[in-house]
DNA sequence: TTTATATACATAATTTTGTTATGTATATAA
DNA sequence: TTATATACATAACAAAATTATGTATATAAA
C-alpha cells in the first residue's frame, strides 16, 4: 500500500469518522473502505493504520473486541463515548482547515 | 507562532501559490499574508517556514535576492520557471486530496 | 530609559506521523 | 507451488512539523 504525503494529520480523523458511520470495523476493512470511497486514490499503509488505531484506543477514543472468521482473527474497533465527542471536534477542525486552505489556494468553489 | 497539525504536507503548496500571485515576497511577509487570509487561523512557525523556503530554493523552484530596508535585511523569493510548473502540479494534488478527504468525511458541499 | 513588541532572518533539538520493510498466519485462485 | 488476498503487528527510517534558542534593528509603551 502507498499513500499521499498530504494524509499527515488527517488519518485519525478519517478513522474516527468511518467508525461514526459504521458502529464497528476492523483494520483491514478500514483500508478497503477508504480505497473504495476514494476510488483507489488514498490507500492506507498498515504501518500507519495499526499504530494509529492503537493510539486512538490508548487515548480512550476506541474500544476493541476480537472475532475469529475463517480461522483468521479480526480485531474490531468501535467508538467509546469519548470517541464520539472526539469525532465532532476533529471534524470541526478538518472543516475549518479545508476552508482556510481553499482560501489560501484560491480553490474555493464559487457558490451559485 | 503556533500551527495546526493539519498543515503537514501543505506548506510548500501554500508558499508556491502565494508566490504565483505576488511575483516576490519575503519570509516574514508570507507569514503575515497567511495570517491575514486565514483570519489568524493558520499561523506559520518560523521553524517550518524558513527550512521550507530553503528547500524550495535548493530544489530549483525559487530564486532569491536580498534587499535592505530600514537597516534590516529582507530575503525576497520569486518563482523560477520550474517553480511555475510546480505550482500547477502541487495545486492539482491538493485539489484532488481535498476532494477525497471531503468524500471520506462527508463534508462535500451539496452543489445547488 | 528600559522593556515589550514588531520586524527579519536562521538553526538545533525534539516530536509527530508518516513510509518502507519485515514478520507471522490462513484462504483461495492461478 | 506460487501469487494474491485477508489480517494482524512492529521495527527501522524519513519527512516535516513544533519548540526553543540565537542574532539584530526599530519603535511604542511603561
PDB file of C-alpha atoms (C1' of nucleotides) in Angstrom:
ATOM      1  CA  UNK A   1       0.000   0.000   0.000  1.00  0.00           C
ATOM      2  CA  UNK A   2       1.145   3.536  -0.671  1.00  0.00           C
ATOM      3  CA  UNK A   3      -0.030   6.926   0.473  1.00  0.00           C
ATOM      4  CA  UNK A   4      -0.251  10.602  -0.136  1.00  0.00           C
ATOM      5  CA  UNK A   5       2.044  12.867   1.902  1.00  0.00           C
ATOM      6  CA  UNK A   6      -0.951  15.146   2.421  1.00  0.00           C
ATOM      7  CA  UNK A   7      -2.502  12.437   4.555  1.00  0.00           C
ATOM      8  CA  UNK A   8      -0.438  13.593   7.524  1.00  0.00           C
ATOM      9  CA  UNK A   9      -2.622  14.737  10.336  1.00  0.00           C
ATOM     10  CA  UNK A  10      -5.883  13.531   8.859  1.00  0.00           C
ATOM     11  CA  UNK A  11      -5.642   9.782   9.398  1.00  0.00           C
ATOM     12  CA  UNK A  12      -7.132   9.814  12.895  1.00  0.00           C
ATOM     13  CA  UNK A  13      -9.998  11.985  11.693  1.00  0.00           C
ATOM     14  CA  UNK A  14     -10.721   9.600   8.822  1.00  0.00           C
ATOM     15  CA  UNK A  15     -10.741   6.573  11.141  1.00  0.00           C
ATOM     16  CA  UNK A  16     -12.998   8.254  13.689  1.00  0.00           C
ATOM     17  CA  UNK A  17     -15.441   9.409  11.027  1.00  0.00           C
ATOM     18  CA  UNK A  18     -15.688   5.955   9.452  1.00  0.00           C
ATOM     19  CA  UNK A  19     -16.429   4.464  12.861  1.00  0.00           C
ATOM     20  CA  UNK A  20     -19.140   7.025  13.440  1.00  0.00           C
ATOM     21  CA  UNK A  21     -20.915   5.761  10.353  1.00  0.00           C
ATOM     22  CA  UNK A  22     -20.261   2.064  10.905  1.00  0.00           C
ATOM     23  CA  UNK A  23     -20.598   1.036  14.570  1.00  0.00           C
ATOM     24  CA  UNK A  24     -17.720  -1.449  14.277  1.00  0.00           C
ATOM     25  CA  UNK A  25     -14.968  -2.039  11.777  1.00  0.00           C
ATOM     26  CA  UNK A  26     -11.696  -3.952  11.727  1.00  0.00           C
ATOM     27  CA  UNK A  27      -8.412  -2.625  10.385  1.00  0.00           C
ATOM     28  CA  UNK A  28      -8.334  -4.309   7.039  1.00  0.00           C
ATOM     29  CA  UNK A  29     -11.939  -3.299   6.458  1.00  0.00           C
ATOM     30  CA  UNK A  30     -10.976   0.345   7.038  1.00  0.00           C
ATOM     31  CA  UNK A  31      -8.252   0.179   4.398  1.00  0.00           C
ATOM     32  CA  UNK A  32     -10.728  -1.275   1.900  1.00  0.00           C
ATOM     33  CA  UNK A  33     -13.410   1.277   2.703  1.00  0.00           C
ATOM     34  CA  UNK A  34     -11.009   4.182   2.206  1.00  0.00           C
ATOM     35  CA  UNK A  35      -9.804   2.686  -1.054  1.00  0.00           C
ATOM     36  CA  UNK A  36     -13.377   2.245  -2.226  1.00  0.00           C
ATOM     37  CA  UNK A  37     -14.648   5.709  -1.284  1.00  0.00           C
ATOM     38  CA  UNK A  38     -11.631   7.451  -2.827  1.00  0.00           C
ATOM     39  CA  UNK A  39     -11.600   5.303  -5.961  1.00  0.00           C
ATOM     40  CA  UNK A  40      -8.169   3.994  -5.049  1.00  0.00           C
ATOM     41  CA  UNK A  41      -6.605   7.425  -4.651  1.00  0.00           C
ATOM     42  CA  UNK A  42      -5.999   7.110  -0.931  1.00  0.00           C
ATOM     43  CA  UNK A  43      -4.503   3.797   0.172  1.00  0.00           C
ATOM     44  CA  UNK A  44      -3.750   3.468   3.869  1.00  0.00           C
ATOM     45  CA  UNK A  45      -0.487   1.765   4.725  1.00  0.00           C
ATOM     46  CA  UNK A  46      -0.582  -0.799   7.513  1.00  0.00           C
ATOM     47  CA  UNK A  47       2.415   0.869   9.143  1.00  0.00           C
ATOM     48  CA  UNK A  48       0.328   3.995   9.573  1.00  0.00           C
ATOM     49  CA  UNK A  49      -3.065   2.450  10.208  1.00  0.00           C
ATOM     50  CA  UNK A  50      -2.351  -0.024  13.004  1.00  0.00           C
ATOM     51  CA  UNK A  51      -0.294   2.344  15.176  1.00  0.00           C
ATOM     52  CA  UNK A  52      -2.996   4.988  14.674  1.00  0.00           C
ATOM     53  CA  UNK A  53      -5.690   2.555  15.829  1.00  0.00           C
ATOM     54  CA  UNK A  54      -3.581   1.573  18.854  1.00  0.00           C
ATOM     55  CA  UNK A  55      -3.095   5.210  19.755  1.00  0.00           C
ATOM     56  CA  UNK A  56      -6.793   6.028  19.470  1.00  0.00           C
ATOM     57  CA  UNK A  57      -7.513   3.076  21.722  1.00  0.00           C
ATOM     58  CA  UNK A  58      -4.830   4.121  24.231  1.00  0.00           C
ATOM     59  CA  UNK A  59      -6.350   7.616  24.240  1.00  0.00           C
ATOM     60  CA  UNK A  60      -9.715   6.129  25.146  1.00  0.00           C
ATOM     61  CA  UNK A  61     -11.476   7.019  21.907  1.00  0.00           C
ATOM     62  CA  UNK A  62     -11.847   3.439  20.668  1.00  0.00           C
ATOM     63  CA  UNK A  63     -12.535   0.076  22.290  1.00  0.00           C
ATOM     64  CA  UNK A  64     -11.922  -3.332  20.771  1.00  0.00           C
ATOM     65  CA  UNK A  65     -13.038  -6.942  20.669  1.00  0.00           C
ATOM     66  CA  UNK A  66     -11.789  -9.799  18.547  1.00  0.00           C
ATOM     67  CA  UNK A  67     -13.651 -12.283  16.461  1.00  0.00           C
ATOM     68  CA  UNK A  68     -12.441 -15.316  14.523  1.00  0.00           C
ATOM     69  CA  UNK A  69     -13.724 -15.597  10.963  1.00  0.00           C
ATOM     70  CA  UNK A  70     -12.490 -18.340   8.631  1.00  0.00           C
ATOM     71  CA  UNK A  71      -9.761 -19.229  11.121  1.00  0.00           C
ATOM     72  CA  UNK A  72      -8.402 -15.687  10.940  1.00  0.00           C
ATOM     73  CA  UNK A  73      -8.568 -13.219  13.824  1.00  0.00           C
ATOM     74  CA  UNK A  74     -10.229  -9.893  13.265  1.00  0.00           C
ATOM     75  CA  UNK A  75      -9.849  -7.070  15.750  1.00  0.00           C
ATOM     76  CA  UNK A  76     -12.928  -4.903  15.716  1.00  0.00           C
ATOM     77  CA  UNK A  77     -12.936  -1.285  16.832  1.00  0.00           C
ATOM     78  CA  UNK A  78     -15.852   0.843  17.940  1.00  0.00           C
ATOM     79  CA  UNK A  79     -16.164   4.394  19.269  1.00  0.00           C
ATOM     80  CA  UNK A  80     -16.316   4.980  23.008  1.00  0.00           C
ATOM     81  CA  UNK A  81     -18.439   7.827  24.343  1.00  0.00           C
ATOM     82  CA  UNK A  82     -15.279   9.960  24.499  1.00  0.00           C
ATOM     83  CA  UNK A  83     -14.555   8.932  20.919  1.00  0.00           C
ATOM     84  CA  UNK A  84     -17.967  10.130  19.849  1.00  0.00           C
ATOM     85  CA  UNK A  85     -17.184  13.623  21.107  1.00  0.00           C
ATOM     86  CA  UNK A  86     -13.759  13.479  19.501  1.00  0.00           C
ATOM     87  CA  UNK A  87     -15.303  12.851  16.078  1.00  0.00           C
ATOM     88  CA  UNK A  88     -17.231  16.109  16.289  1.00  0.00           C
ATOM     89  CA  UNK A  89     -14.193  18.003  17.442  1.00  0.00           C
ATOM     90  CA  UNK A  90     -11.861  16.578  14.785  1.00  0.00           C
ATOM     91  CA  UNK A  91     -14.438  17.155  12.045  1.00  0.00           C
ATOM     92  CA  UNK A  92     -14.812  20.793  13.037  1.00  0.00           C
ATOM     93  CA  UNK A  93     -11.059  21.199  12.864  1.00  0.00           C
ATOM     94  CA  UNK A  94     -10.854  19.472   9.487  1.00  0.00           C
ATOM     95  CA  UNK A  95     -13.712  21.516   8.072  1.00  0.00           C
ATOM     96  CA  UNK A  96     -12.097  24.736   9.215  1.00  0.00           C
ATOM     97  CA  UNK A  97      -8.686  23.740   7.916  1.00  0.00           C
ATOM     98  CA  UNK A  98     -10.063  22.793   4.500  1.00  0.00           C
ATOM     99  CA  UNK A  99     -11.812  26.182   4.327  1.00  0.00           C
ATOM    100  CA  UNK A 100      -8.633  28.081   5.155  1.00  0.00           C
ATOM    101  CA  UNK A 101      -6.587  26.002   2.774  1.00  0.00           C
ATOM    102  CA  UNK A 102      -9.026  26.567  -0.053  1.00  0.00           C
ATOM    103  CA  UNK A 103      -8.942  30.280   0.657  1.00  0.00           C
ATOM    104  CA  UNK A 104      -5.138  30.307   0.521  1.00  0.00           C
ATOM    105  CA  UNK A 105      -5.003  28.236  -2.637  1.00  0.00           C
ATOM    106  CA  UNK A 106      -7.915  30.016  -4.324  1.00  0.00           C
ATOM    107  CA  UNK A 107      -9.724  26.709  -4.618  1.00  0.00           C
ATOM    108  CA  UNK A 108     -12.895  27.952  -3.001  1.00  0.00           C
ATOM    109  CA  UNK A 109     -15.704  26.785  -5.237  1.00  0.00           C
ATOM    110  CA  UNK A 110     -17.931  29.659  -6.264  1.00  0.00           C
ATOM    111  CA  UNK A 111     -21.340  29.320  -4.646  1.00  0.00           C
ATOM    112  CA  UNK A 112     -24.061  29.712  -7.241  1.00  0.00           C
TER     113      UNK A 112
ATOM    114  CA  UNK B   1       3.669  31.420  16.325  1.00  0.00           C
ATOM    115  CA  UNK B   2       1.629  28.244  16.551  1.00  0.00           C
ATOM    116  CA  UNK B   3       0.198  25.960  13.946  1.00  0.00           C
ATOM    117  CA  UNK B   4      -2.396  23.450  13.011  1.00  0.00           C
ATOM    118  CA  UNK B   5      -1.260  19.810  12.832  1.00  0.00           C
ATOM    119  CA  UNK B   6      -3.247  19.518   9.607  1.00  0.00           C
ATOM    120  CA  UNK B   7      -0.781  21.871   7.968  1.00  0.00           C
ATOM    121  CA  UNK B   8       1.571  18.958   7.392  1.00  0.00           C
ATOM    122  CA  UNK B   9       2.305  18.468   3.732  1.00  0.00           C
ATOM    123  CA  UNK B  10       0.602  21.626   2.506  1.00  0.00           C
ATOM    124  CA  UNK B  11       3.143  24.275   3.471  1.00  0.00           C
ATOM    125  CA  UNK B  12       5.138  24.096   0.248  1.00  0.00           C
ATOM    126  CA  UNK B  13       1.956  24.324  -1.779  1.00  0.00           C
ATOM    127  CA  UNK B  14       0.838  27.403   0.138  1.00  0.00           C
ATOM    128  CA  UNK B  15       4.198  29.124  -0.370  1.00  0.00           C
ATOM    129  CA  UNK B  16       4.291  28.346  -4.086  1.00  0.00           C
ATOM    130  CA  UNK B  17       0.733  29.535  -4.615  1.00  0.00           C
ATOM    131  CA  UNK B  18       1.347  32.832  -2.799  1.00  0.00           C
ATOM    132  CA  UNK B  19       4.391  33.453  -4.960  1.00  0.00           C
ATOM    133  CA  UNK B  20       2.360  32.777  -8.057  1.00  0.00           C
ATOM    134  CA  UNK B  21       0.080  35.634  -7.134  1.00  0.00           C
ATOM    135  CA  UNK B  22       2.741  38.010  -5.857  1.00  0.00           C
ATOM    136  CA  UNK B  23       5.907  37.965  -8.008  1.00  0.00           C
ATOM    137  CA  UNK B  24       8.152  38.403  -4.974  1.00  0.00           C
ATOM    138  CA  UNK B  25       7.710  38.027  -1.254  1.00  0.00           C
ATOM    139  CA  UNK B  26       9.998  37.708   1.748  1.00  0.00           C
ATOM    140  CA  UNK B  27       9.557  35.223   4.570  1.00  0.00           C
ATOM    141  CA  UNK B  28       8.017  37.436   7.177  1.00  0.00           C
ATOM    142  CA  UNK B  29       5.641  38.820   4.574  1.00  0.00           C
ATOM    143  CA  UNK B  30       4.457  35.285   3.836  1.00  0.00           C
ATOM    144  CA  UNK B  31       3.644  34.639   7.495  1.00  0.00           C
ATOM    145  CA  UNK B  32       1.621  37.855   7.625  1.00  0.00           C
ATOM    146  CA  UNK B  33      -0.215  37.134   4.390  1.00  0.00           C
ATOM    147  CA  UNK B  34      -1.232  33.665   5.581  1.00  0.00           C
ATOM    148  CA  UNK B  35      -2.369  35.088   8.891  1.00  0.00           C
ATOM    149  CA  UNK B  36      -4.399  37.755   7.118  1.00  0.00           C
ATOM    150  CA  UNK B  37      -6.081  35.482   4.564  1.00  0.00           C
ATOM    151  CA  UNK B  38      -6.998  32.875   7.195  1.00  0.00           C
ATOM    152  CA  UNK B  39      -8.158  35.430   9.763  1.00  0.00           C
ATOM    153  CA  UNK B  40      -5.420  34.308  12.130  1.00  0.00           C
ATOM    154  CA  UNK B  41      -6.385  30.645  12.000  1.00  0.00           C
ATOM    155  CA  UNK B  42      -3.217  29.499  10.286  1.00  0.00           C
ATOM    156  CA  UNK B  43      -0.007  30.919  11.714  1.00  0.00           C
ATOM    157  CA  UNK B  44       3.209  29.719  10.128  1.00  0.00           C
ATOM    158  CA  UNK B  45       6.050  28.978  12.514  1.00  0.00           C
ATOM    159  CA  UNK B  46       9.475  30.240  11.539  1.00  0.00           C
ATOM    160  CA  UNK B  47      10.955  26.812  12.219  1.00  0.00           C
ATOM    161  CA  UNK B  48       8.733  25.409   9.490  1.00  0.00           C
ATOM    162  CA  UNK B  49       8.743  28.337   7.073  1.00  0.00           C
ATOM    163  CA  UNK B  50      12.436  29.071   6.650  1.00  0.00           C
ATOM    164  CA  UNK B  51      13.562  25.478   6.121  1.00  0.00           C
ATOM    165  CA  UNK B  52      10.692  25.061   3.641  1.00  0.00           C
ATOM    166  CA  UNK B  53      11.825  28.137   1.695  1.00  0.00           C
ATOM    167  CA  UNK B  54      15.419  26.880   1.699  1.00  0.00           C
ATOM    168  CA  UNK B  55      14.303  23.507   0.413  1.00  0.00           C
ATOM    169  CA  UNK B  56      12.201  25.007  -2.377  1.00  0.00           C
ATOM    170  CA  UNK B  57      15.205  27.083  -3.386  1.00  0.00           C
ATOM    171  CA  UNK B  58      17.529  24.069  -3.261  1.00  0.00           C
ATOM    172  CA  UNK B  59      15.049  22.186  -5.430  1.00  0.00           C
ATOM    173  CA  UNK B  60      15.214  24.960  -8.010  1.00  0.00           C
ATOM    174  CA  UNK B  61      11.639  26.160  -7.587  1.00  0.00           C
ATOM    175  CA  UNK B  62      12.525  29.506  -6.028  1.00  0.00           C
ATOM    176  CA  UNK B  63      15.297  32.067  -6.515  1.00  0.00           C
ATOM    177  CA  UNK B  64      16.272  34.822  -4.104  1.00  0.00           C
ATOM    178  CA  UNK B  65      17.709  38.279  -3.766  1.00  0.00           C
ATOM    179  CA  UNK B  66      18.194  40.419  -0.686  1.00  0.00           C
ATOM    180  CA  UNK B  67      17.293  43.994  -0.015  1.00  0.00           C
ATOM    181  CA  UNK B  68      17.981  46.230   2.956  1.00  0.00           C
ATOM    182  CA  UNK B  69      15.001  48.157   4.276  1.00  0.00           C
ATOM    183  CA  UNK B  70      15.278  50.286   7.435  1.00  0.00           C
ATOM    184  CA  UNK B  71      18.677  48.743   8.185  1.00  0.00           C
ATOM    185  CA  UNK B  72      17.114  45.279   8.210  1.00  0.00           C
ATOM    186  CA  UNK B  73      17.818  42.633   5.593  1.00  0.00           C
ATOM    187  CA  UNK B  74      14.946  41.113   3.699  1.00  0.00           C
ATOM    188  CA  UNK B  75      15.394  37.994   1.603  1.00  0.00           C
ATOM    189  CA  UNK B  76      12.976  38.020  -1.280  1.00  0.00           C
ATOM    190  CA  UNK B  77      11.818  34.882  -3.059  1.00  0.00           C
ATOM    191  CA  UNK B  78      10.341  34.520  -6.523  1.00  0.00           C
ATOM    192  CA  UNK B  79       9.272  31.541  -8.634  1.00  0.00           C
ATOM    193  CA  UNK B  80      11.660  30.107 -11.192  1.00  0.00           C
ATOM    194  CA  UNK B  81      10.269  28.688 -14.414  1.00  0.00           C
ATOM    195  CA  UNK B  82      10.474  25.233 -12.852  1.00  0.00           C
ATOM    196  CA  UNK B  83       8.666  26.619  -9.827  1.00  0.00           C
ATOM    197  CA  UNK B  84       5.868  27.869 -12.039  1.00  0.00           C
ATOM    198  CA  UNK B  85       5.204  24.347 -13.262  1.00  0.00           C
ATOM    199  CA  UNK B  86       5.454  23.011  -9.732  1.00  0.00           C
ATOM    200  CA  UNK B  87       2.635  25.307  -8.588  1.00  0.00           C
ATOM    201  CA  UNK B  88       0.255  23.734 -11.086  1.00  0.00           C
ATOM    202  CA  UNK B  89       1.309  20.251 -10.126  1.00  0.00           C
ATOM    203  CA  UNK B  90       1.020  20.841  -6.374  1.00  0.00           C
ATOM    204  CA  UNK B  91      -2.328  22.555  -6.761  1.00  0.00           C
ATOM    205  CA  UNK B  92      -3.712  19.613  -8.704  1.00  0.00           C
ATOM    206  CA  UNK B  93      -2.559  17.302  -5.935  1.00  0.00           C
ATOM    207  CA  UNK B  94      -4.057  19.500  -3.231  1.00  0.00           C
ATOM    208  CA  UNK B  95      -7.342  19.834  -5.070  1.00  0.00           C
ATOM    209  CA  UNK B  96      -7.584  16.088  -5.500  1.00  0.00           C
ATOM    210  CA  UNK B  97      -6.674  15.387  -1.900  1.00  0.00           C
ATOM    211  CA  UNK B  98      -9.240  17.866  -0.585  1.00  0.00           C
ATOM    212  CA  UNK B  99     -11.896  16.187  -2.754  1.00  0.00           C
ATOM    213  CA  UNK B 100     -11.064  12.732  -1.427  1.00  0.00           C
ATOM    214  CA  UNK B 101     -10.906  13.963   2.133  1.00  0.00           C
ATOM    215  CA  UNK B 102     -14.272  15.669   1.863  1.00  0.00           C
ATOM    216  CA  UNK B 103     -15.733  12.481   0.425  1.00  0.00           C
ATOM    217  CA  UNK B 104     -14.366  10.443   3.335  1.00  0.00           C
ATOM    218  CA  UNK B 105     -15.509  12.935   5.938  1.00  0.00           C
ATOM    219  CA  UNK B 106     -18.871  13.595   4.292  1.00  0.00           C
ATOM    220  CA  UNK B 107     -18.015  17.264   4.065  1.00  0.00           C
ATOM    221  CA  UNK B 108     -18.741  17.514   0.376  1.00  0.00           C
ATOM    222  CA  UNK B 109     -20.853  20.641  -0.037  1.00  0.00           C
ATOM    223  CA  UNK B 110     -24.045  19.909  -1.902  1.00  0.00           C
ATOM    224  CA  UNK B 111     -23.961  21.564  -5.310  1.00  0.00           C
ATOM    225  CA  UNK B 112     -27.111  23.580  -5.846  1.00  0.00           C
TER     226      UNK B 112
ATOM    227  C1'  DT C   1      15.440  54.502  29.938  1.00  0.00           C
ATOM    228  C1'  DT C   2      14.468  50.046  29.778  1.00  0.00           C
ATOM    229  C1'  DT C   3      11.119  46.924  28.428  1.00  0.00           C
ATOM    230  C1'  DA C   4       7.959  44.797  25.396  1.00  0.00           C
ATOM    231  C1'  DT C   5       6.554  44.148  20.767  1.00  0.00           C
ATOM    232  C1'  DA C   6       7.218  44.032  15.869  1.00  0.00           C
ATOM    233  C1'  DT C   7      10.185  43.139  12.139  1.00  0.00           C
ATOM    234  C1'  DA C   8      13.543  39.809   9.950  1.00  0.00           C
ATOM    235  C1'  DC C   9      16.451  36.092   9.475  1.00  0.00           C
ATOM    236  C1'  DA C  10      18.374  31.298  10.904  1.00  0.00           C
ATOM    237  C1'  DT C  11      19.175  26.734  13.022  1.00  0.00           C
ATOM    238  C1'  DA C  12      19.325  22.928  16.564  1.00  0.00           C
ATOM    239  C1'  DA C  13      16.785  19.631  19.372  1.00  0.00           C
ATOM    240  C1'  DT C  14      12.778  17.175  19.616  1.00  0.00           C
ATOM    241  C1'  DT C  15       8.280  15.174  18.376  1.00  0.00           C
ATOM    242  C1'  DT C  16       4.784  13.548  15.431  1.00  0.00           C
ATOM    243  C1'  DT C  17       3.433  10.878  11.926  1.00  0.00           C
ATOM    244  C1'  DG C  18       4.061   9.056   8.076  1.00  0.00           C
ATOM    245  C1'  DT C  19       6.736   5.154   4.588  1.00  0.00           C
ATOM    246  C1'  DT C  20       9.158   1.014   3.841  1.00  0.00           C
ATOM    247  C1'  DA C  21      10.470  -3.343   5.202  1.00  0.00           C
ATOM    248  C1'  DT C  22       9.769  -7.350   7.640  1.00  0.00           C
ATOM    249  C1'  DG C  23       7.393 -10.996  10.138  1.00  0.00           C
ATOM    250  C1'  DT C  24       3.526 -14.369  11.241  1.00  0.00           C
ATOM    251  C1'  DA C  25      -0.511 -16.888   9.613  1.00  0.00           C
ATOM    252  C1'  DT C  26      -4.636 -18.623   6.851  1.00  0.00           C
ATOM    253  C1'  DA C  27      -7.527 -18.989   2.458  1.00  0.00           C
ATOM    254  C1'  DT C  28      -8.025 -19.223  -2.298  1.00  0.00           C
ATOM    255  C1'  DA C  29      -7.202 -18.721  -7.214  1.00  0.00           C
ATOM    256  C1'  DA C  30      -3.858 -19.414 -10.973  1.00  0.00           C
TER     257       DA C  30
ATOM    258  C1'  DT D   1       3.516 -24.313  -5.737  1.00  0.00           C
ATOM    259  C1'  DT D   2       3.080 -19.743  -6.352  1.00  0.00           C
ATOM    260  C1'  DA D   3       0.843 -15.407  -6.223  1.00  0.00           C
ATOM    261  C1'  DT D   4      -2.717 -12.774  -4.210  1.00  0.00           C
ATOM    262  C1'  DA D   5      -5.962 -11.615  -0.688  1.00  0.00           C
ATOM    263  C1'  DT D   6      -7.047 -11.442   4.028  1.00  0.00           C
ATOM    264  C1'  DA D   7      -5.480  -9.979   8.808  1.00  0.00           C
ATOM    265  C1'  DC D   8      -2.657  -8.574  12.307  1.00  0.00           C
ATOM    266  C1'  DA D   9       1.828  -6.317  14.202  1.00  0.00           C
ATOM    267  C1'  DT D  10       6.252  -3.872  14.773  1.00  0.00           C
ATOM    268  C1'  DA D  11      10.986  -2.077  13.750  1.00  0.00           C
ATOM    269  C1'  DA D  12      13.950   0.993  11.027  1.00  0.00           C
ATOM    270  C1'  DC D  13      13.840   5.063   8.736  1.00  0.00           C
ATOM    271  C1'  DA D  14      12.390   9.659   6.750  1.00  0.00           C
ATOM    272  C1'  DA D  15       9.787  13.821   6.337  1.00  0.00           C
ATOM    273  C1'  DA D  16       8.032  17.648   8.178  1.00  0.00           C
ATOM    274  C1'  DA D  17       6.362  19.790  11.604  1.00  0.00           C
ATOM    275  C1'  DT D  18       6.920  22.201  16.816  1.00  0.00           C
ATOM    276  C1'  DT D  19       9.554  24.279  20.298  1.00  0.00           C
ATOM    277  C1'  DA D  20      13.429  26.617  21.794  1.00  0.00           C
ATOM    278  C1'  DT D  21      17.130  29.469  21.017  1.00  0.00           C
ATOM    279  C1'  DG D  22      20.043  32.931  18.885  1.00  0.00           C
ATOM    280  C1'  DT D  23      21.217  37.411  16.366  1.00  0.00           C
ATOM    281  C1'  DA D  24      19.847  42.103  15.204  1.00  0.00           C
ATOM    282  C1'  DT D  25      17.163  46.553  14.354  1.00  0.00           C
ATOM    283  C1'  DA D  26      13.036  49.743  15.046  1.00  0.00           C
ATOM    284  C1'  DT D  27       9.508  51.577  17.681  1.00  0.00           C
ATOM    285  C1'  DA D  28       5.917  52.154  21.107  1.00  0.00           C
ATOM    286  C1'  DA D  29       4.892  51.865  25.985  1.00  0.00           C
ATOM    287  C1'  DA D  30       5.875  51.994  30.876  1.00  0.00           C
TER     288       DA D  30
END
